[in-house]
Short mmCIF file of C-alpha atoms and ligand atoms in Angstrom, two decimals:
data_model
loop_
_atom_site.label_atom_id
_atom_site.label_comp_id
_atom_site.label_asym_id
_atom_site.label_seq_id
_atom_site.Cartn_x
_atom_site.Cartn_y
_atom_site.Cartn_z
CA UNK G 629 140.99 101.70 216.33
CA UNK G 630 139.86 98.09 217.00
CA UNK G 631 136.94 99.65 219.39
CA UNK G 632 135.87 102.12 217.46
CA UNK G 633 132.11 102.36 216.07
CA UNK G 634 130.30 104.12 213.57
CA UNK G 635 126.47 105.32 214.64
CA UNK G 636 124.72 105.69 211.31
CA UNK G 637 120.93 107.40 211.54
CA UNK G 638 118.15 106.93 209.02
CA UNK G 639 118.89 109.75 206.78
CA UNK G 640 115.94 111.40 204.23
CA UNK G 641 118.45 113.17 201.92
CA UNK G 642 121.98 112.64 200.32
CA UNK G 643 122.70 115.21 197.96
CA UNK G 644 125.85 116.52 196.34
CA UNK G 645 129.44 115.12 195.18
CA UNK G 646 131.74 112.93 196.24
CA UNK G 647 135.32 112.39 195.15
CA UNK G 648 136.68 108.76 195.28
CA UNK G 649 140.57 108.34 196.26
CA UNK G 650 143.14 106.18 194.25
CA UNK G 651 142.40 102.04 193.94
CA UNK G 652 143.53 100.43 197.46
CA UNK G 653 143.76 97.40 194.75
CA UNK G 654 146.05 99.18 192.01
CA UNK G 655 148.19 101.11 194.81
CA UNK G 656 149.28 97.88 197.17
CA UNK G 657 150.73 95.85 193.80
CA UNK G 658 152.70 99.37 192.66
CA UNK G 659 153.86 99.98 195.77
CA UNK G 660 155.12 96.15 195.18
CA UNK G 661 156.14 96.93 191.63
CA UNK G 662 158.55 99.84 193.22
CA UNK G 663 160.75 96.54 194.23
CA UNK G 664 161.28 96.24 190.69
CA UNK G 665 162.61 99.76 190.22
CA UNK G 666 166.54 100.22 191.13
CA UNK G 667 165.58 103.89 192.14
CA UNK G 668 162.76 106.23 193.31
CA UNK G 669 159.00 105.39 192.43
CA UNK G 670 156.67 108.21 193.09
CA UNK G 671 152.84 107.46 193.27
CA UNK G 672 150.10 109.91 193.28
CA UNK G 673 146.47 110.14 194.00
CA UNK G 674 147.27 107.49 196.81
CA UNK G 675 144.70 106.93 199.59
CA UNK G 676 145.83 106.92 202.90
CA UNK G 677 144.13 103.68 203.96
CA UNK G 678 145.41 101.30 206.65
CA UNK G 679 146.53 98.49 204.08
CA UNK G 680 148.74 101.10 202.09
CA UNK G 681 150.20 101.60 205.34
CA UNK G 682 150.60 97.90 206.10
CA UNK G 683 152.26 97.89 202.61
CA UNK G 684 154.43 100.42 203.88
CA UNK G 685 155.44 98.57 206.49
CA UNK G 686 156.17 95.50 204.10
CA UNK G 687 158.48 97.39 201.66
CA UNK G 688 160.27 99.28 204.62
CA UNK G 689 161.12 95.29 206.17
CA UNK G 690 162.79 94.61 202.67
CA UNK G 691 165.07 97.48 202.94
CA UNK G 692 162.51 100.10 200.48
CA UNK G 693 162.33 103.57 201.67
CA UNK G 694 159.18 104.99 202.10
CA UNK G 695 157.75 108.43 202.74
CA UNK G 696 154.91 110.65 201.65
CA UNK G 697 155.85 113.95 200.44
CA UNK G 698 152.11 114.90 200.64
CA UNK G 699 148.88 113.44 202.03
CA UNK G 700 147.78 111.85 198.66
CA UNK G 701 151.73 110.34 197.14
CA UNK G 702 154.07 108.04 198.42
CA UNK G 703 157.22 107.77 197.29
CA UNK G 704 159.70 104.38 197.07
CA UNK G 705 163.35 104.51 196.80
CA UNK G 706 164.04 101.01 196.16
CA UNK G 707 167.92 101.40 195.22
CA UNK G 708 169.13 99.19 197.98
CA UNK G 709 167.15 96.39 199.19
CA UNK G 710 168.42 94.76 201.83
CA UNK G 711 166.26 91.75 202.79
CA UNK G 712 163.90 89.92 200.83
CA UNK G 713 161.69 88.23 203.07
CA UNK G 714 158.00 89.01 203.85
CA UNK G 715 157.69 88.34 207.83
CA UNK G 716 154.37 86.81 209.30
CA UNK G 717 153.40 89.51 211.42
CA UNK G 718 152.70 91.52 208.37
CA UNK G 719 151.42 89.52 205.63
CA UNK G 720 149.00 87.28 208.04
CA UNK G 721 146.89 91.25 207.97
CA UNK G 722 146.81 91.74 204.75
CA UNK G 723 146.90 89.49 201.70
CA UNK G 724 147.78 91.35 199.79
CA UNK G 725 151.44 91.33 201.02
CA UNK G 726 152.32 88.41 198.53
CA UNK G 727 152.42 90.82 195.87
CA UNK G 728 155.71 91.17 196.95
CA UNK G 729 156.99 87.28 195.34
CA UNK G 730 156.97 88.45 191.58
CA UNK G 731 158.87 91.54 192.34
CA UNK G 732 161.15 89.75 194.32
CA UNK G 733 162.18 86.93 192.80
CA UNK G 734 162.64 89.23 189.45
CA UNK G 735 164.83 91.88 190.79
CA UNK G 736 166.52 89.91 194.37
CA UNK G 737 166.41 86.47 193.05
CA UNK G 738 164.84 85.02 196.10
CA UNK G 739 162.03 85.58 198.00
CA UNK G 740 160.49 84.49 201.56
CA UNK G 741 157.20 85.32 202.17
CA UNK G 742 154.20 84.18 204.93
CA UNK G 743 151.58 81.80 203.51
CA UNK G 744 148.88 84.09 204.07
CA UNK G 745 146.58 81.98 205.55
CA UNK G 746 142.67 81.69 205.29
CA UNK G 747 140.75 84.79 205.39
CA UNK G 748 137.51 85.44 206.18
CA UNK G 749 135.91 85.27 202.52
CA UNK G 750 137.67 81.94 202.03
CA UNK G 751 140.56 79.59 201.53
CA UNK G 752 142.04 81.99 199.18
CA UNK G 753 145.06 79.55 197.76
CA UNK G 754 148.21 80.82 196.22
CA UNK G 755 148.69 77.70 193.94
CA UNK G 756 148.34 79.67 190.92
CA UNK G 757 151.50 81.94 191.85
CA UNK G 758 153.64 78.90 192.92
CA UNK G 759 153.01 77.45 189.84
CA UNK G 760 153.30 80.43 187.40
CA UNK G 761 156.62 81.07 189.25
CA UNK G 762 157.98 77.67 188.64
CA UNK G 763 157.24 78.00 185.28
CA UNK G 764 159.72 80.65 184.88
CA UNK G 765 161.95 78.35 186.28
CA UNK G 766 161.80 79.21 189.91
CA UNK G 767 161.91 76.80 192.95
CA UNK G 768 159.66 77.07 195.00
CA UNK G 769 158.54 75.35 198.08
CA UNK G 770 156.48 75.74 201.55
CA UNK G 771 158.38 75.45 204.39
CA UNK G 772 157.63 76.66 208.32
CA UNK G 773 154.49 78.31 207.06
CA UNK G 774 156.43 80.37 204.50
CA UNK G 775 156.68 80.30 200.66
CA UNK G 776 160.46 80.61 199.69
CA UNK G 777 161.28 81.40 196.08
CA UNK G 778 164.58 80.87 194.79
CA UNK G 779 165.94 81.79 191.34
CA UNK G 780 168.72 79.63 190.34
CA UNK G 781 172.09 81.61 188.70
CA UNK G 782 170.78 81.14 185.05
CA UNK G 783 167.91 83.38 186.18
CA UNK G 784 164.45 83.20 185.36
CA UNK G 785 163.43 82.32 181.90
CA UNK G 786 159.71 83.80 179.91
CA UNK G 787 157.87 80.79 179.42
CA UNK G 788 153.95 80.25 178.65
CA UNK G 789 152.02 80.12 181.55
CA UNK G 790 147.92 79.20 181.24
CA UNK G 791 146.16 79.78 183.96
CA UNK G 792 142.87 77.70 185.68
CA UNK G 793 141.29 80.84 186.92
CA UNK G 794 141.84 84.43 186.14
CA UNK G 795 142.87 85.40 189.14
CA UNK G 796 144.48 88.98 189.92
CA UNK G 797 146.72 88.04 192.04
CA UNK G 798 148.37 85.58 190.29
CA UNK G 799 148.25 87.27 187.26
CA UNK G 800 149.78 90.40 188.87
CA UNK G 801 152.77 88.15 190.71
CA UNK G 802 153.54 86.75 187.15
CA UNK G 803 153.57 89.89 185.42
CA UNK G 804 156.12 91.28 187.61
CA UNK G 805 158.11 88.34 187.54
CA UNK G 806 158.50 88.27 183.76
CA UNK G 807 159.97 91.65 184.16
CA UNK G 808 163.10 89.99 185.71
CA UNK G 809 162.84 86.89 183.15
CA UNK G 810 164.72 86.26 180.07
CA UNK G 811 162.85 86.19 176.52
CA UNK G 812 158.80 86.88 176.61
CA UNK G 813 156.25 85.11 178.88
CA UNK G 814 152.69 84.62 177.78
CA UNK G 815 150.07 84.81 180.33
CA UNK G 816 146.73 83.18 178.76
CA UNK G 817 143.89 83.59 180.54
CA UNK G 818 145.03 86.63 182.31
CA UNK G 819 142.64 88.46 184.92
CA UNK G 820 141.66 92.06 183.13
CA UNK G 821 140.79 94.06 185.89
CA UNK G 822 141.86 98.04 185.42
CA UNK G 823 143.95 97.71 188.12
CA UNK G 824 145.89 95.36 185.96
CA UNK G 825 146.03 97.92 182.88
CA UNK G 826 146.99 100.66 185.65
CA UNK G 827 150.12 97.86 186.66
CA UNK G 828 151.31 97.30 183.14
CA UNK G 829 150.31 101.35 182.65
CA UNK G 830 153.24 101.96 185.76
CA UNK G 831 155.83 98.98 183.83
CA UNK G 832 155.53 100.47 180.15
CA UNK G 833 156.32 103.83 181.82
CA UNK G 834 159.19 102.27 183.59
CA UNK G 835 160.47 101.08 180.06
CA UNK G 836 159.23 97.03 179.82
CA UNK G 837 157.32 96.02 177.13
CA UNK G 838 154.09 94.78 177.33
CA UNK G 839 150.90 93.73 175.09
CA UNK G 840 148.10 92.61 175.17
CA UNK G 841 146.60 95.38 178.43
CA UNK G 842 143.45 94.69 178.79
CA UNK G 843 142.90 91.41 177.51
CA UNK G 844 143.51 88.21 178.49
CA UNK G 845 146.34 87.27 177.02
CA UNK G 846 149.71 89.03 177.74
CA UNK G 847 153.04 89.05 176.64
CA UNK G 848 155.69 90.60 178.89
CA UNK G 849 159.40 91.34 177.50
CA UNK G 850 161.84 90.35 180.07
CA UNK G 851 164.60 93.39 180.39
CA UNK G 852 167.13 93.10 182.99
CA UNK G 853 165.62 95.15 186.13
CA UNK G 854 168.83 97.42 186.29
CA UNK G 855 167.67 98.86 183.31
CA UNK G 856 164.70 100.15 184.75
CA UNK G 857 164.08 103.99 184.19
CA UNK G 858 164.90 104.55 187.81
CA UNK G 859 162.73 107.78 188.01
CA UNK G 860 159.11 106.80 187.60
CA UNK G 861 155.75 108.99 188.48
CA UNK G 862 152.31 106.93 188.19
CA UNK G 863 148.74 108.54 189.06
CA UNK G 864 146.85 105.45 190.57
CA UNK G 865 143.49 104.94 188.70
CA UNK G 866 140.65 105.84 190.87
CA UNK G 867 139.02 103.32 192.67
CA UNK G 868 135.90 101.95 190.80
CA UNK G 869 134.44 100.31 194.27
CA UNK G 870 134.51 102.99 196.26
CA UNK G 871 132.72 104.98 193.55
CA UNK G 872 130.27 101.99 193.01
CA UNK G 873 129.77 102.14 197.12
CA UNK G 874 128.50 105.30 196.76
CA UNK G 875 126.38 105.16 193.71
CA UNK G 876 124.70 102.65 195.92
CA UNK G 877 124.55 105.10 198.64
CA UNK G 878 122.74 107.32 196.30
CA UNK G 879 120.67 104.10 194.88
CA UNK G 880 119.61 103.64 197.98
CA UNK G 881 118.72 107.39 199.55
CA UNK G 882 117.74 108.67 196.39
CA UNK G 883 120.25 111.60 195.43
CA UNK G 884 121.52 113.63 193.03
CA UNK G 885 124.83 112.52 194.10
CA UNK G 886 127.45 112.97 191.39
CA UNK G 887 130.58 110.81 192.36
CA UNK G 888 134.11 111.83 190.63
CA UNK G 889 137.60 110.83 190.06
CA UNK G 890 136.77 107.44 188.49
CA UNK G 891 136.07 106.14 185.07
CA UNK G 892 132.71 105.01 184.96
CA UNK G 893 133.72 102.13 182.23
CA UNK G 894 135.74 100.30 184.62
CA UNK G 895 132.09 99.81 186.30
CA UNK G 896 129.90 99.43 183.55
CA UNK G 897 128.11 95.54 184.97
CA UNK G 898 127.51 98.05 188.37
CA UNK G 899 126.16 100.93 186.18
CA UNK G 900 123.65 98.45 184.10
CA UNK G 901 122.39 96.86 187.41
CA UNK G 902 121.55 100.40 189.31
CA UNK G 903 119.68 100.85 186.18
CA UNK G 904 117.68 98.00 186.19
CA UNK G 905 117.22 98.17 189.98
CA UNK G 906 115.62 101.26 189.10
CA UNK G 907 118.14 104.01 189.36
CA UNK G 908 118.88 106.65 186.90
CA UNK G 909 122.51 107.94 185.91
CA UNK G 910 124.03 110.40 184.32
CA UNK G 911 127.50 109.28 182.86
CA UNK G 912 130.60 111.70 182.25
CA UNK G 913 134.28 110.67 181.62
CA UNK G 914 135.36 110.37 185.33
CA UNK G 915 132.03 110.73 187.58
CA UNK G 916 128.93 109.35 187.29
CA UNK G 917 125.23 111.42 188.82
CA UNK G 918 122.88 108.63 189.95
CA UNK G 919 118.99 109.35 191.45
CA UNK G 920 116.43 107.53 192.14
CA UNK G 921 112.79 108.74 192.32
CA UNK G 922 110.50 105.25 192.12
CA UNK G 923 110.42 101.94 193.30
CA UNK G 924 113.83 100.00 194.01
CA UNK G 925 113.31 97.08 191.68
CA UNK G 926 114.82 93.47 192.82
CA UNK G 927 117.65 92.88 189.88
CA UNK G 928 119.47 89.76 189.81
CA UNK G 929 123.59 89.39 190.04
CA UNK G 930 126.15 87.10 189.50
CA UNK G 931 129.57 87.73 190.34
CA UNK G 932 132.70 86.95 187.81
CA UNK G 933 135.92 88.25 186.73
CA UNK G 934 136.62 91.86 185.19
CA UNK G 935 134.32 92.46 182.91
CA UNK G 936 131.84 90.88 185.16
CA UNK G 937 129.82 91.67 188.05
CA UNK G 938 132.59 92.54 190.93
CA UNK G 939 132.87 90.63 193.99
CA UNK G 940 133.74 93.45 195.99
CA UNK G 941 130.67 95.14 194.75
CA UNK G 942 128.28 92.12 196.14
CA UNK G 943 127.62 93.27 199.75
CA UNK G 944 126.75 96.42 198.94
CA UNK G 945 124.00 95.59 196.34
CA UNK G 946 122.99 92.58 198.77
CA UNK G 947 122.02 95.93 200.99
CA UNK G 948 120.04 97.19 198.18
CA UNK G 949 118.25 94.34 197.46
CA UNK G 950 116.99 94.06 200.37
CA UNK G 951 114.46 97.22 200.32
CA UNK G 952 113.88 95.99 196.78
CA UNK G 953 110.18 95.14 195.38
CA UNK G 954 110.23 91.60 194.70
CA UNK G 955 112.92 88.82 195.22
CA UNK G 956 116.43 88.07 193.42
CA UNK G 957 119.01 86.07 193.35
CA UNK G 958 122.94 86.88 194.36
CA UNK G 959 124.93 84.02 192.73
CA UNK G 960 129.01 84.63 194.30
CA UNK G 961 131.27 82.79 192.19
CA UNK G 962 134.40 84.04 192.53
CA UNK G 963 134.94 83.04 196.66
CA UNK G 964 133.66 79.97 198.21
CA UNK G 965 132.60 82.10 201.81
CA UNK G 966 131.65 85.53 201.28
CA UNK G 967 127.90 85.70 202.41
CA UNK G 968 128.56 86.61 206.29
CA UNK G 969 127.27 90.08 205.38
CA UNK G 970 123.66 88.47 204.93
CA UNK G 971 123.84 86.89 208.78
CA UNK G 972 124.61 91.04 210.28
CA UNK G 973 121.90 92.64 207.98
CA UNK G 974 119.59 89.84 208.18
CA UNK G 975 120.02 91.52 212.58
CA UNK G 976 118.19 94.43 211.07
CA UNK G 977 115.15 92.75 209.35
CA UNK G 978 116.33 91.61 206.36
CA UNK G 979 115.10 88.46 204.85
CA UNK G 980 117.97 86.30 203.01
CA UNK G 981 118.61 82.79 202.61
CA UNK G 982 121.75 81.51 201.16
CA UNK G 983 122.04 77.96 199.46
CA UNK G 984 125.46 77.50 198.48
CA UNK G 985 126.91 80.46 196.56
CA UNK G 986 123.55 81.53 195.69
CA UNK G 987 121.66 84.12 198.13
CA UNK G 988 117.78 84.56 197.76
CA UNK G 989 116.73 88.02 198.89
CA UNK G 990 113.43 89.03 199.46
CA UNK G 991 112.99 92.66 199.53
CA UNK G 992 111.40 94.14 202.88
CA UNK G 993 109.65 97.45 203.27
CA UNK G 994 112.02 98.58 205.76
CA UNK G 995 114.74 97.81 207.68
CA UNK G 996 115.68 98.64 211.42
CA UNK G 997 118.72 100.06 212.84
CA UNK G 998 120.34 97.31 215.11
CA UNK G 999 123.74 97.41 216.31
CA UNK G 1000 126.05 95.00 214.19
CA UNK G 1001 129.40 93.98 213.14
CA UNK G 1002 131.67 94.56 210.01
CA UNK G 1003 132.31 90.97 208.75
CA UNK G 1004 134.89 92.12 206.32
CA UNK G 1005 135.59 95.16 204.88
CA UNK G 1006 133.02 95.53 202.00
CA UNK G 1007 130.33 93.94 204.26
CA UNK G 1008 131.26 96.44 206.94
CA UNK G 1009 130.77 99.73 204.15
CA UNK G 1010 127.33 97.71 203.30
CA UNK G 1011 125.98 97.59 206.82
CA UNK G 1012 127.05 101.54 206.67
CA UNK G 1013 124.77 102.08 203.66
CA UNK G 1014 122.28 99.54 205.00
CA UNK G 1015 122.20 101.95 207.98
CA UNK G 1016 121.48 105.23 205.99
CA UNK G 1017 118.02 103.65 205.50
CA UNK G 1018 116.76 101.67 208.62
CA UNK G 1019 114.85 103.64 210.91
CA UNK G 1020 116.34 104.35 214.13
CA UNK G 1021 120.02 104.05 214.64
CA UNK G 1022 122.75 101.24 213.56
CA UNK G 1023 125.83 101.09 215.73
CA UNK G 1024 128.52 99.44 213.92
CA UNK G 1025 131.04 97.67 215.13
CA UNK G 1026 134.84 96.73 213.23
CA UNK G 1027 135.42 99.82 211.89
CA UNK G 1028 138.72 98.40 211.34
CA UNK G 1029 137.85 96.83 208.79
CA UNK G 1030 136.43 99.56 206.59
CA UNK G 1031 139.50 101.83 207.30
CA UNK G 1032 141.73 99.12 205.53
CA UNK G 1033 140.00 100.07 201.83
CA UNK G 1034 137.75 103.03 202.56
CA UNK G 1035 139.40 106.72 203.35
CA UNK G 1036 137.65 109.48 205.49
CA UNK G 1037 134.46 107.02 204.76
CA UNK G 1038 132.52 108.78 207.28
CA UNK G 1039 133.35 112.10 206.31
CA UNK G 1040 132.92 111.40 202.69
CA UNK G 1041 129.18 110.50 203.32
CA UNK G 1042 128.26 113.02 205.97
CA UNK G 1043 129.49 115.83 203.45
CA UNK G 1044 126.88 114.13 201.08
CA UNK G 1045 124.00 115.11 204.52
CA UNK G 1046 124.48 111.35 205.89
CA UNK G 1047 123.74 111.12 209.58
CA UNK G 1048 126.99 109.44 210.47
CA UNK G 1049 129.38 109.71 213.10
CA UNK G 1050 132.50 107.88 214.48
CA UNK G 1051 133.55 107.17 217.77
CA UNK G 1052 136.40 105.87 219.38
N1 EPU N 1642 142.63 81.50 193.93
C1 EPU N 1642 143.13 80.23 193.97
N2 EPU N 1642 144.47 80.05 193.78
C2 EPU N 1642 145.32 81.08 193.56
C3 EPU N 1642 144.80 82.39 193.52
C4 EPU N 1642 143.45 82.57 193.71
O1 EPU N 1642 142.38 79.27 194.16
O2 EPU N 1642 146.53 80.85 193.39
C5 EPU N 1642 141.18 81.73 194.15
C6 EPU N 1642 140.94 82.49 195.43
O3 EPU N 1642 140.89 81.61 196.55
C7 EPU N 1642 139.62 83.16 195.16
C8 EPU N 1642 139.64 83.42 193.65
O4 EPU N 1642 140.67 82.56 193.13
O5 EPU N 1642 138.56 82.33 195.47
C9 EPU N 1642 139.92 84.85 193.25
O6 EPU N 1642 141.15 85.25 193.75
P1 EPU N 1642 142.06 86.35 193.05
O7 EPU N 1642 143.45 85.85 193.05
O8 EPU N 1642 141.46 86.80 191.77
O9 EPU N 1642 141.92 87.54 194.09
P2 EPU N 1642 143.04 88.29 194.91
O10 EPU N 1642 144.11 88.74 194.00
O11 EPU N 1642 143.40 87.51 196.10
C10 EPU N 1642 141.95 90.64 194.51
C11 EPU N 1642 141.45 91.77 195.38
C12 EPU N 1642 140.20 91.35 196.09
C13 EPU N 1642 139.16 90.96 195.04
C14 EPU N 1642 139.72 89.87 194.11
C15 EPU N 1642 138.78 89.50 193.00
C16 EPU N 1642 143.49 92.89 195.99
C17 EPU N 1642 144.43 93.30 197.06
N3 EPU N 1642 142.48 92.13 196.34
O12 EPU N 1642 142.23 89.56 195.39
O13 EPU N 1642 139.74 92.50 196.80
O14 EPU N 1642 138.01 90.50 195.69
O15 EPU N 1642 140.95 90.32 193.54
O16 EPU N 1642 138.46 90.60 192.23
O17 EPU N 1642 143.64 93.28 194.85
C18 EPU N 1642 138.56 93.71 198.41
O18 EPU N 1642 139.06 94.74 197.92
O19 EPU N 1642 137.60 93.74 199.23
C19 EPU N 1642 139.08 92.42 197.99
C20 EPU N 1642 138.87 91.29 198.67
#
């Protein structure tokens, strides 16, 4: 897989509709939350993406059982755990993997999980769970390049916990640990995202009691965790980037494309920038019909926390902005390092200058197929879409990277008439 390539070709015409899989960022924390659950947890509308897989892999080292009674659900019996540490090999691939420490420490009382590490889009620190975590009376320290979490025999207590940043992680990792705490813990300044309603969503049904979804401050009733319903079914919400991946797809070709199995208010920043970039949409309750006939119109972003402009959205509109008429302005405030998608398509003509966390891109008339690499896997679906409209052909390289968030990508767009192929 680490060799393979995707050969994109300058494609006139993208037409039809396109369905969107489950959230790769809702599934990997309930697949975590299934540690929680002294039983079976069965998810639904779950893509089959490598870092549900890697997820997979976590649970099964903590003793979870995992299998997928069909190609879209996964199912966790989490009755017996028998280890609660997070090895290296694992979590140093995906991040994502601490979502395991909340979970833990709430239902095993102790939990050993790899320091992550840098990544490529930055430092990405995990202060803000170590801290939430002692506040609910947990020690924790960093030893041998792993955070250990220990829960002392009074257990852990609900506490208030304000937070510097709304970050999701953190936010998620707290939530979970609450769950296991005694009394109520108030998260203020609580990330928002909809994969964060779609967590507490999957705990309410589970039988904890939670307010305050969707906002940013939430208060989570500690229960004891072998009180948990142990029979719960979740549908994962769809995944609001991969449908705003291809609306740019169809931004950037032209369309009708409808795209479905999302809910188009969990992108509604996205939605308001097509639009003003020129675009025109159709909105329904879970799909969205963009087309574009004129100009593409430069349209500047900034990128913040749920409600705001995603991060995870920025590469691809960086792509779009670059055919654009006229200049703008990407601000990226949420990571300190996630630009290195300018320095590939910048390989196929594109003019962008980056000061800081601000990127200044001046719209060219056309780009030109170049052969490239995936810097990360949102830059790597950009340079795809980037592709779709330089002339020639764009070979590009790190597919691995696109397979961890984006199922049957290639196959998704070439039943919308892209000219896209894989090989290995
Ligand atoms: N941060 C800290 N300390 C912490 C936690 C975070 O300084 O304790 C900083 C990070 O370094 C980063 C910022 O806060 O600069 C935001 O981090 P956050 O914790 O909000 O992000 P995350 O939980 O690590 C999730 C998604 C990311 C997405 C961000 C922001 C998952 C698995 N990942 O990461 O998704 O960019 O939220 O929305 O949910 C992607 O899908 O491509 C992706 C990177």
């Amino acid at each position: 897989m680490e060799n393979d390539y995707i050969l994109v070709r300058q494609t006139s015409q993208l037409q039809g509709s396109v369905r969107v899989s489950g959230a790769k960022n809702s599934v990997l924390k309930l697949m975590a939350a299934s540690i929680l659950i002294p039983g079976v947890t069965r998810l639904s509308n779950v893509p089959d993406i490598a870092d549900v897989r890697l997820m997979q892999q976590v649970l099964e080292a903590l003793g979870v059982e995992v299998s997928w009674p069909a190609s879209d659900s996964v199912q966790m019996d989490a009755t017996n755990l028998t280890s609660h540490k997070a090895p290296y090999e694992l979590v140093v691939r995906m991040r994502a993997s601490t979502a395991v420490l909340g979970p833990l420490a709430a239902r095993a009382g102790a939990a050993t999980v790899a320091l992550p590490g840098g990544c490529a889009i930055g430092a990405r620190k995990v202060d803000m769970h170590i801290s939430g975590l002692e506040a609910l009376g947990a020690q924790c320290k960093i030893e041998h390049g792993y955070i250990e979490v220990a829960v002392p025999e009074t257990g852990l207590q609900g506490a208030e916990v304000m937070l510097e940043f709304p970050s999701v992680g953190a936010t998620e990792n707290l939530i979970m640990a609450a769950v296991g705490a005694q009394g109520t813990t108030v998260i203020i300044n609580a990330a928002r995202e909809p994969e964060i309603a779609d967590l507490i969503d999957f705990l309410i049904s589970a039988g904890v009691t939670i307010k305050g979804r969707g906002t940013t401050r939430l208060e989570i009733e500690g229960v004891q965790t072998s009180k948990l319903t142990t029979e719960v079914e979740h549908k994962v919400v769809g995944d609001r980037i991969e449908a705003g991946t291809f609306l740019v797809a169809g931004a950037l070709v032209g369309g009708p494309i409808t795209v479905e199995g999302f809910n188009p208010e969990h992108l509604a920043v996205v939605l308001k920038k097509l639009r003003e970039a020129g675009a025109e949409l159709e909105i329904n309750t879970d799909s969205a019909t963009i087309t574009r006939e004129g100009a593409i119109k430069a349209t500047t972003i900034q990128t913040l926390p749920y409600p705001g402009f995603p991060t995870d959205m920025q590469a691809q509109f960086m792509a779009l902005m670059s055919v654009a008429e006229g200049a703008s302005v990407i601000t990226e405030n949420v990571y300190e390092n996630r630009f290195m998608f300018a320095d590939e398509i910048a390989r196929m003509g594109a003019d962008i200058r980056i000061e800081g966390h601000h990127a200044l891109v001046k719209g060219v008339a056309q780009l030109s197929g170049a052969p490239v690499v995936s810097p990360d896997l949102r830059g790597g679906a950009a340079l795809v879409l980037a592709g779709l409209v330089a002339n020639g052909e764009t070979q590009i390289a790190g597919v691995h990277h696109i397979d961890r968030g984006y199922e049957q990508f290639c196959e998704k767009l070439r039943s919308l008439g892209a000219r896209i192929e894989r090989f290995s």
